[in-house]
Amino acid sequence: MLERTPRAQAPELPPSQRKIDLEDRPTLDQAVIEKEARRCANCGCVAVNASDLAPALVALGARIKTTKRTLKAEEFFASRPLKTTVLEPGELVTEVFIPAPKPGTRQGFLKFRLRNAIDFPIVSVASVIGVSNGRIGEASISLGAVAPVPVRALGVEEFLRGRAVDEETADGAGEVAVKNCHALARNGFKVQVVRALVRKALLALR
């Protein structure tokens, strides 16, 4: 079993020494900051992409133009050490192209969070779904905050094609969305949230 490195703690000033123009906790010295940075960079944790915009752009089929190239949104977001995109040093985003929705297309964004003061998503679902005569045509669904990058729910998209907009379809889509989920030790509850949000996104089409 690996021994955990303790987190750096900034000493808190006693009430008698606190002033309105000073922080209650003094700044850590440089040596402690460097040690904490190394601890954080090597902790082995698994972070999720907490962006609201990222899954929306993926679901919308957006293309992102940089100073060097043009990429699909789902190619733009990436999981690399100290990076969340494929941008290279000196490369900047210059434009974002979002295709116009086709007639009958419904767009939605759902986000589950614990409290309004902190708006990081626990799970989010962005959807772009075409409906004609009560039947689902093309669908694009992207899940946020479940992996280091936005995840296209390709299985759900295939499942929905040609189905009626009803409770049975919504329930089935939720089950397909979590079919291949691999929860970690302390985030198994996200599986239930994904199922519920996908179901809710489908029922909103009625």
PDB file of C-alpha atoms in Angstrom:
ATOM      1  CA  MET A   1       0.000   0.000   0.000  1.00  0.00           C
ATOM      2  CA  LEU A   2       1.405   3.389  -1.000  1.00  0.00           C
ATOM      3  CA  GLU A   3       1.924   5.938   1.745  1.00  0.00           C
ATOM      4  CA  ARG A   4       0.016   9.154   1.156  1.00  0.00           C
ATOM      5  CA  THR A   5       1.918  12.415   1.179  1.00  0.00           C
ATOM      6  CA  PRO A   6       0.228  14.875   3.554  1.00  0.00           C
ATOM      7  CA  ARG A   7      -1.351  17.973   2.054  1.00  0.00           C
ATOM      8  CA  ALA A   8       0.256  21.315   2.828  1.00  0.00           C
ATOM      9  CA  GLN A   9      -1.570  23.276   5.505  1.00  0.00           C
ATOM     10  CA  ALA A  10      -1.388  27.045   5.850  1.00  0.00           C
ATOM     11  CA  PRO A  11      -1.448  28.054   9.533  1.00  0.00           C
ATOM     12  CA  GLU A  12      -4.480  30.111  10.477  1.00  0.00           C
ATOM     13  CA  LEU A  13      -3.958  33.326  12.407  1.00  0.00           C
ATOM     14  CA  PRO A  14      -5.627  33.525  15.818  1.00  0.00           C
ATOM     15  CA  PRO A  15      -8.601  35.936  15.979  1.00  0.00           C
ATOM     16  CA  SER A  16      -6.604  38.462  17.988  1.00  0.00           C
ATOM     17  CA  GLN A  17      -4.132  38.899  15.084  1.00  0.00           C
ATOM     18  CA  ARG A  18      -6.617  39.146  12.233  1.00  0.00           C
ATOM     19  CA  LYS A  19      -7.142  42.421  10.415  1.00  0.00           C
ATOM     20  CA  ILE A  20      -9.593  43.526   7.774  1.00  0.00           C
ATOM     21  CA  ASP A  21      -6.811  44.202   5.240  1.00  0.00           C
ATOM     22  CA  LEU A  22      -4.939  40.900   5.812  1.00  0.00           C
ATOM     23  CA  GLU A  23      -5.642  37.264   5.022  1.00  0.00           C
ATOM     24  CA  ASP A  24      -6.567  34.937   7.872  1.00  0.00           C
ATOM     25  CA  ARG A  25      -4.026  32.456   6.538  1.00  0.00           C
ATOM     26  CA  PRO A  26      -0.511  33.597   5.587  1.00  0.00           C
ATOM     27  CA  THR A  27       0.966  32.636   2.225  1.00  0.00           C
ATOM     28  CA  LEU A  28       2.986  29.428   2.205  1.00  0.00           C
ATOM     29  CA  ASP A  29       6.707  29.783   1.655  1.00  0.00           C
ATOM     30  CA  GLN A  30       8.213  28.830  -1.715  1.00  0.00           C
ATOM     31  CA  ALA A  31       9.614  25.473  -0.576  1.00  0.00           C
ATOM     32  CA  VAL A  32       6.223  24.331   0.728  1.00  0.00           C
ATOM     33  CA  ILE A  33       4.483  25.534  -2.459  1.00  0.00           C
ATOM     34  CA  GLU A  34       6.893  23.554  -4.648  1.00  0.00           C
ATOM     35  CA  LYS A  35       6.422  20.434  -2.527  1.00  0.00           C
ATOM     36  CA  GLU A  36       2.625  20.778  -2.713  1.00  0.00           C
ATOM     37  CA  ALA A  37       2.772  21.272  -6.487  1.00  0.00           C
ATOM     38  CA  ARG A  38       4.768  18.036  -6.875  1.00  0.00           C
ATOM     39  CA  ARG A  39       2.347  16.189  -4.599  1.00  0.00           C
ATOM     40  CA  CYS A  40      -0.655  17.390  -6.594  1.00  0.00           C
ATOM     41  CA  ALA A  41       0.928  16.654  -9.986  1.00  0.00           C
ATOM     42  CA  ASN A  42       1.741  13.073  -8.945  1.00  0.00           C
ATOM     43  CA  CYS A  43      -1.332  12.170  -6.930  1.00  0.00           C
ATOM     44  CA  GLY A  44      -2.733   9.795  -9.573  1.00  0.00           C
ATOM     45  CA  CYS A  45      -6.263  11.141  -9.256  1.00  0.00           C
ATOM     46  CA  VAL A  46      -8.737  10.940 -12.106  1.00  0.00           C
ATOM     47  CA  ALA A  47     -10.221  14.312 -13.030  1.00  0.00           C
ATOM     48  CA  VAL A  48     -13.304  14.832 -15.175  1.00  0.00           C
ATOM     49  CA  ASN A  49     -13.960  17.517 -17.742  1.00  0.00           C
ATOM     50  CA  ALA A  50     -16.168  19.929 -15.789  1.00  0.00           C
ATOM     51  CA  SER A  51     -16.902  22.274 -18.690  1.00  0.00           C
ATOM     52  CA  ASP A  52     -20.503  23.057 -19.603  1.00  0.00           C
ATOM     53  CA  LEU A  53     -19.487  24.337 -23.022  1.00  0.00           C
ATOM     54  CA  ALA A  54     -17.464  21.281 -24.077  1.00  0.00           C
ATOM     55  CA  PRO A  55     -20.272  18.658 -24.183  1.00  0.00           C
ATOM     56  CA  ALA A  56     -22.605  21.210 -25.776  1.00  0.00           C
ATOM     57  CA  LEU A  57     -20.154  21.893 -28.600  1.00  0.00           C
ATOM     58  CA  VAL A  58     -19.645  18.167 -29.140  1.00  0.00           C
ATOM     59  CA  ALA A  59     -23.390  17.481 -29.313  1.00  0.00           C
ATOM     60  CA  LEU A  60     -23.884  20.408 -31.687  1.00  0.00           C
ATOM     61  CA  GLY A  61     -21.269  19.041 -34.083  1.00  0.00           C
ATOM     62  CA  ALA A  62     -19.215  22.218 -33.759  1.00  0.00           C
ATOM     63  CA  ARG A  63     -15.909  22.753 -35.532  1.00  0.00           C
ATOM     64  CA  ILE A  64     -13.172  24.737 -33.840  1.00  0.00           C
ATOM     65  CA  LYS A  65     -10.746  26.807 -35.880  1.00  0.00           C
ATOM     66  CA  THR A  66      -7.341  27.665 -34.448  1.00  0.00           C
ATOM     67  CA  THR A  67      -4.375  29.583 -35.760  1.00  0.00           C
ATOM     68  CA  LYS A  68      -3.098  26.277 -37.228  1.00  0.00           C
ATOM     69  CA  ARG A  69      -6.050  24.013 -38.125  1.00  0.00           C
ATOM     70  CA  THR A  70      -9.776  23.255 -37.938  1.00  0.00           C
ATOM     71  CA  LEU A  71     -10.982  20.378 -35.762  1.00  0.00           C
ATOM     72  CA  LYS A  72     -14.217  18.708 -34.773  1.00  0.00           C
ATOM     73  CA  ALA A  73     -15.136  19.607 -31.194  1.00  0.00           C
ATOM     74  CA  GLU A  74     -14.791  16.005 -30.038  1.00  0.00           C
ATOM     75  CA  GLU A  75     -11.232  15.954 -31.439  1.00  0.00           C
ATOM     76  CA  PHE A  76     -10.373  19.296 -29.837  1.00  0.00           C
ATOM     77  CA  PHE A  77     -10.923  18.247 -26.237  1.00  0.00           C
ATOM     78  CA  ALA A  78      -8.286  15.835 -25.018  1.00  0.00           C
ATOM     79  CA  SER A  79      -6.828  14.263 -21.911  1.00  0.00           C
ATOM     80  CA  ARG A  80      -3.098  14.862 -21.622  1.00  0.00           C
ATOM     81  CA  PRO A  81      -0.786  15.805 -18.738  1.00  0.00           C
ATOM     82  CA  LEU A  82      -1.612  19.395 -17.715  1.00  0.00           C
ATOM     83  CA  LYS A  83      -3.841  19.848 -20.791  1.00  0.00           C
ATOM     84  CA  THR A  84      -7.552  19.559 -21.565  1.00  0.00           C
ATOM     85  CA  THR A  85      -7.324  20.326 -25.302  1.00  0.00           C
ATOM     86  CA  VAL A  86      -5.043  19.469 -28.215  1.00  0.00           C
ATOM     87  CA  LEU A  87      -3.811  23.051 -28.493  1.00  0.00           C
ATOM     88  CA  GLU A  88      -0.077  23.265 -29.010  1.00  0.00           C
ATOM     89  CA  PRO A  89       2.132  25.987 -27.502  1.00  0.00           C
ATOM     90  CA  GLY A  90       1.298  29.281 -29.188  1.00  0.00           C
ATOM     91  CA  GLU A  91      -1.841  27.921 -30.874  1.00  0.00           C
ATOM     92  CA  LEU A  92      -5.026  29.900 -30.235  1.00  0.00           C
ATOM     93  CA  VAL A  93      -8.718  29.365 -30.948  1.00  0.00           C
ATOM     94  CA  THR A  94      -9.921  31.959 -33.459  1.00  0.00           C
ATOM     95  CA  GLU A  95     -13.427  30.817 -34.420  1.00  0.00           C
ATOM     96  CA  VAL A  96     -16.101  28.282 -33.490  1.00  0.00           C
ATOM     97  CA  PHE A  97     -18.503  27.087 -36.211  1.00  0.00           C
ATOM     98  CA  ILE A  98     -21.869  25.672 -35.136  1.00  0.00           C
ATOM     99  CA  PRO A  99     -24.029  24.242 -37.932  1.00  0.00           C
ATOM    100  CA  ALA A 100     -27.585  25.523 -38.213  1.00  0.00           C
ATOM    101  CA  PRO A 101     -30.109  23.064 -36.753  1.00  0.00           C
ATOM    102  CA  LYS A 102     -32.250  21.093 -39.164  1.00  0.00           C
ATOM    103  CA  PRO A 103     -36.041  21.564 -39.092  1.00  0.00           C
ATOM    104  CA  GLY A 104     -37.626  19.588 -36.265  1.00  0.00           C
ATOM    105  CA  THR A 105     -34.423  19.504 -34.207  1.00  0.00           C
ATOM    106  CA  ARG A 106     -34.677  19.944 -30.455  1.00  0.00           C
ATOM    107  CA  GLN A 107     -31.657  20.992 -28.418  1.00  0.00           C
ATOM    108  CA  GLY A 108     -31.250  20.545 -24.688  1.00  0.00           C
ATOM    109  CA  PHE A 109     -28.756  20.793 -21.862  1.00  0.00           C
ATOM    110  CA  LEU A 110     -29.261  19.249 -18.436  1.00  0.00           C
ATOM    111  CA  LYS A 111     -26.873  19.528 -15.512  1.00  0.00           C
ATOM    112  CA  PHE A 112     -26.958  17.913 -12.100  1.00  0.00           C
ATOM    113  CA  ARG A 113     -25.112  19.792  -9.385  1.00  0.00           C
ATOM    114  CA  LEU A 114     -25.124  19.741  -5.611  1.00  0.00           C
ATOM    115  CA  ARG A 115     -25.775  23.401  -4.882  1.00  0.00           C
ATOM    116  CA  ASN A 116     -26.311  26.619  -6.770  1.00  0.00           C
ATOM    117  CA  ALA A 117     -23.291  28.350  -5.246  1.00  0.00           C
ATOM    118  CA  ILE A 118     -20.957  25.839  -6.932  1.00  0.00           C
ATOM    119  CA  ASP A 119     -21.954  25.237 -10.510  1.00  0.00           C
ATOM    120  CA  PHE A 120     -19.475  22.500 -11.405  1.00  0.00           C
ATOM    121  CA  PRO A 121     -21.521  19.643 -12.905  1.00  0.00           C
ATOM    122  CA  ILE A 122     -21.719  16.257 -11.257  1.00  0.00           C
ATOM    123  CA  VAL A 123     -23.104  15.024 -14.585  1.00  0.00           C
ATOM    124  CA  SER A 124     -24.347  16.924 -17.625  1.00  0.00           C
ATOM    125  CA  VAL A 125     -26.134  15.832 -20.798  1.00  0.00           C
ATOM    126  CA  ALA A 126     -26.167  17.863 -24.006  1.00  0.00           C
ATOM    127  CA  SER A 127     -28.547  16.684 -26.700  1.00  0.00           C
ATOM    128  CA  VAL A 128     -29.470  17.563 -30.266  1.00  0.00           C
ATOM    129  CA  ILE A 129     -32.328  15.347 -31.419  1.00  0.00           C
ATOM    130  CA  GLY A 130     -34.427  15.426 -34.560  1.00  0.00           C
ATOM    131  CA  VAL A 131     -38.093  14.467 -34.235  1.00  0.00           C
ATOM    132  CA  SER A 132     -40.606  14.016 -37.049  1.00  0.00           C
ATOM    133  CA  ASN A 133     -44.147  12.691 -36.668  1.00  0.00           C
ATOM    134  CA  GLY A 134     -43.383  11.520 -33.144  1.00  0.00           C
ATOM    135  CA  ARG A 135     -40.361   9.500 -34.237  1.00  0.00           C
ATOM    136  CA  ILE A 136     -36.711  10.201 -33.520  1.00  0.00           C
ATOM    137  CA  GLY A 137     -34.375  10.654 -36.471  1.00  0.00           C
ATOM    138  CA  GLU A 138     -30.775  11.718 -36.036  1.00  0.00           C
ATOM    139  CA  ALA A 139     -29.551  12.229 -32.481  1.00  0.00           C
ATOM    140  CA  SER A 140     -26.347  13.591 -31.012  1.00  0.00           C
ATOM    141  CA  ILE A 141     -25.862  13.183 -27.264  1.00  0.00           C
ATOM    142  CA  SER A 142     -22.786  14.110 -25.252  1.00  0.00           C
ATOM    143  CA  LEU A 143     -22.119  13.406 -21.572  1.00  0.00           C
ATOM    144  CA  GLY A 144     -20.120  15.812 -19.447  1.00  0.00           C
ATOM    145  CA  ALA A 145     -18.268  15.392 -16.132  1.00  0.00           C
ATOM    146  CA  VAL A 146     -18.099  11.592 -16.480  1.00  0.00           C
ATOM    147  CA  ALA A 147     -14.594  11.329 -17.985  1.00  0.00           C
ATOM    148  CA  PRO A 148     -11.538  13.510 -18.671  1.00  0.00           C
ATOM    149  CA  VAL A 149     -13.191  14.497 -21.975  1.00  0.00           C
ATOM    150  CA  PRO A 150     -16.817  14.895 -23.116  1.00  0.00           C
ATOM    151  CA  VAL A 151     -18.187  11.480 -24.100  1.00  0.00           C
ATOM    152  CA  ARG A 152     -20.445  10.914 -27.111  1.00  0.00           C
ATOM    153  CA  ALA A 153     -23.216   8.508 -26.169  1.00  0.00           C
ATOM    154  CA  LEU A 154     -23.001   6.676 -29.487  1.00  0.00           C
ATOM    155  CA  GLY A 155     -24.905   3.653 -28.245  1.00  0.00           C
ATOM    156  CA  VAL A 156     -27.797   5.836 -27.162  1.00  0.00           C
ATOM    157  CA  GLU A 157     -27.812   7.674 -30.481  1.00  0.00           C
ATOM    158  CA  GLU A 158     -28.080   4.388 -32.379  1.00  0.00           C
ATOM    159  CA  PHE A 159     -30.732   3.046 -30.004  1.00  0.00           C
ATOM    160  CA  LEU A 160     -32.954   6.107 -30.468  1.00  0.00           C
ATOM    161  CA  ARG A 161     -33.031   6.161 -34.257  1.00  0.00           C
ATOM    162  CA  GLY A 162     -36.583   5.501 -35.500  1.00  0.00           C
ATOM    163  CA  ARG A 163     -38.131   5.065 -32.053  1.00  0.00           C
ATOM    164  CA  ALA A 164     -41.206   6.795 -30.702  1.00  0.00           C
ATOM    165  CA  VAL A 165     -40.876   9.570 -28.153  1.00  0.00           C
ATOM    166  CA  ASP A 166     -42.351   7.833 -25.119  1.00  0.00           C
ATOM    167  CA  GLU A 167     -41.586   6.477 -21.659  1.00  0.00           C
ATOM    168  CA  GLU A 168     -40.351   3.132 -22.988  1.00  0.00           C
ATOM    169  CA  THR A 169     -37.814   4.816 -25.281  1.00  0.00           C
ATOM    170  CA  ALA A 170     -36.673   7.147 -22.492  1.00  0.00           C
ATOM    171  CA  ASP A 171     -36.177   4.235 -20.091  1.00  0.00           C
ATOM    172  CA  GLY A 172     -34.299   2.240 -22.703  1.00  0.00           C
ATOM    173  CA  ALA A 173     -32.033   5.153 -23.590  1.00  0.00           C
ATOM    174  CA  GLY A 174     -31.113   5.603 -19.932  1.00  0.00           C
ATOM    175  CA  GLU A 175     -30.163   1.932 -19.635  1.00  0.00           C
ATOM    176  CA  VAL A 176     -28.077   2.010 -22.819  1.00  0.00           C
ATOM    177  CA  ALA A 177     -26.275   5.136 -21.583  1.00  0.00           C
ATOM    178  CA  VAL A 178     -24.920   3.328 -18.510  1.00  0.00           C
ATOM    179  CA  LYS A 179     -24.459  -0.130 -20.013  1.00  0.00           C
ATOM    180  CA  ASN A 180     -20.678   0.122 -20.261  1.00  0.00           C
ATOM    181  CA  CYS A 181     -20.032   2.491 -17.354  1.00  0.00           C
ATOM    182  CA  HIS A 182     -17.029   1.741 -15.161  1.00  0.00           C
ATOM    183  CA  ALA A 183     -17.517   3.618 -11.908  1.00  0.00           C
ATOM    184  CA  LEU A 184     -14.616   4.326  -9.585  1.00  0.00           C
ATOM    185  CA  ALA A 185     -14.586   3.589  -5.864  1.00  0.00           C
ATOM    186  CA  ARG A 186     -16.475   6.702  -4.764  1.00  0.00           C
ATOM    187  CA  ASN A 187     -18.465   7.904  -7.763  1.00  0.00           C
ATOM    188  CA  GLY A 188     -20.843   5.052  -8.460  1.00  0.00           C
ATOM    189  CA  PHE A 189     -23.760   7.411  -7.848  1.00  0.00           C
ATOM    190  CA  LYS A 190     -22.952   9.084 -11.177  1.00  0.00           C
ATOM    191  CA  VAL A 191     -24.281   6.040 -12.992  1.00  0.00           C
ATOM    192  CA  GLN A 192     -27.735   6.704 -11.577  1.00  0.00           C
ATOM    193  CA  VAL A 193     -27.483  10.398 -12.453  1.00  0.00           C
ATOM    194  CA  VAL A 194     -26.513   9.648 -16.066  1.00  0.00           C
ATOM    195  CA  ARG A 195     -29.451   7.277 -16.433  1.00  0.00           C
ATOM    196  CA  ALA A 196     -31.869   9.825 -14.966  1.00  0.00           C
ATOM    197  CA  LEU A 197     -30.644  12.788 -17.042  1.00  0.00           C
ATOM    198  CA  VAL A 198     -30.689  10.883 -20.338  1.00  0.00           C
ATOM    199  CA  ARG A 199     -34.224   9.741 -19.556  1.00  0.00           C
ATOM    200  CA  LYS A 200     -35.250  13.308 -18.691  1.00  0.00           C
ATOM    201  CA  ALA A 201     -33.723  14.645 -21.915  1.00  0.00           C
ATOM    202  CA  LEU A 202     -35.853  12.232 -23.943  1.00  0.00           C
ATOM    203  CA  LEU A 203     -39.054  12.941 -22.061  1.00  0.00           C
ATOM    204  CA  ALA A 204     -38.568  16.655 -22.666  1.00  0.00           C
ATOM    205  CA  LEU A 205     -39.143  15.987 -26.391  1.00  0.00           C
ATOM    206  CA  ARG A 206     -42.816  15.149 -25.840  1.00  0.00           C
TER     207      ARG A 206
END
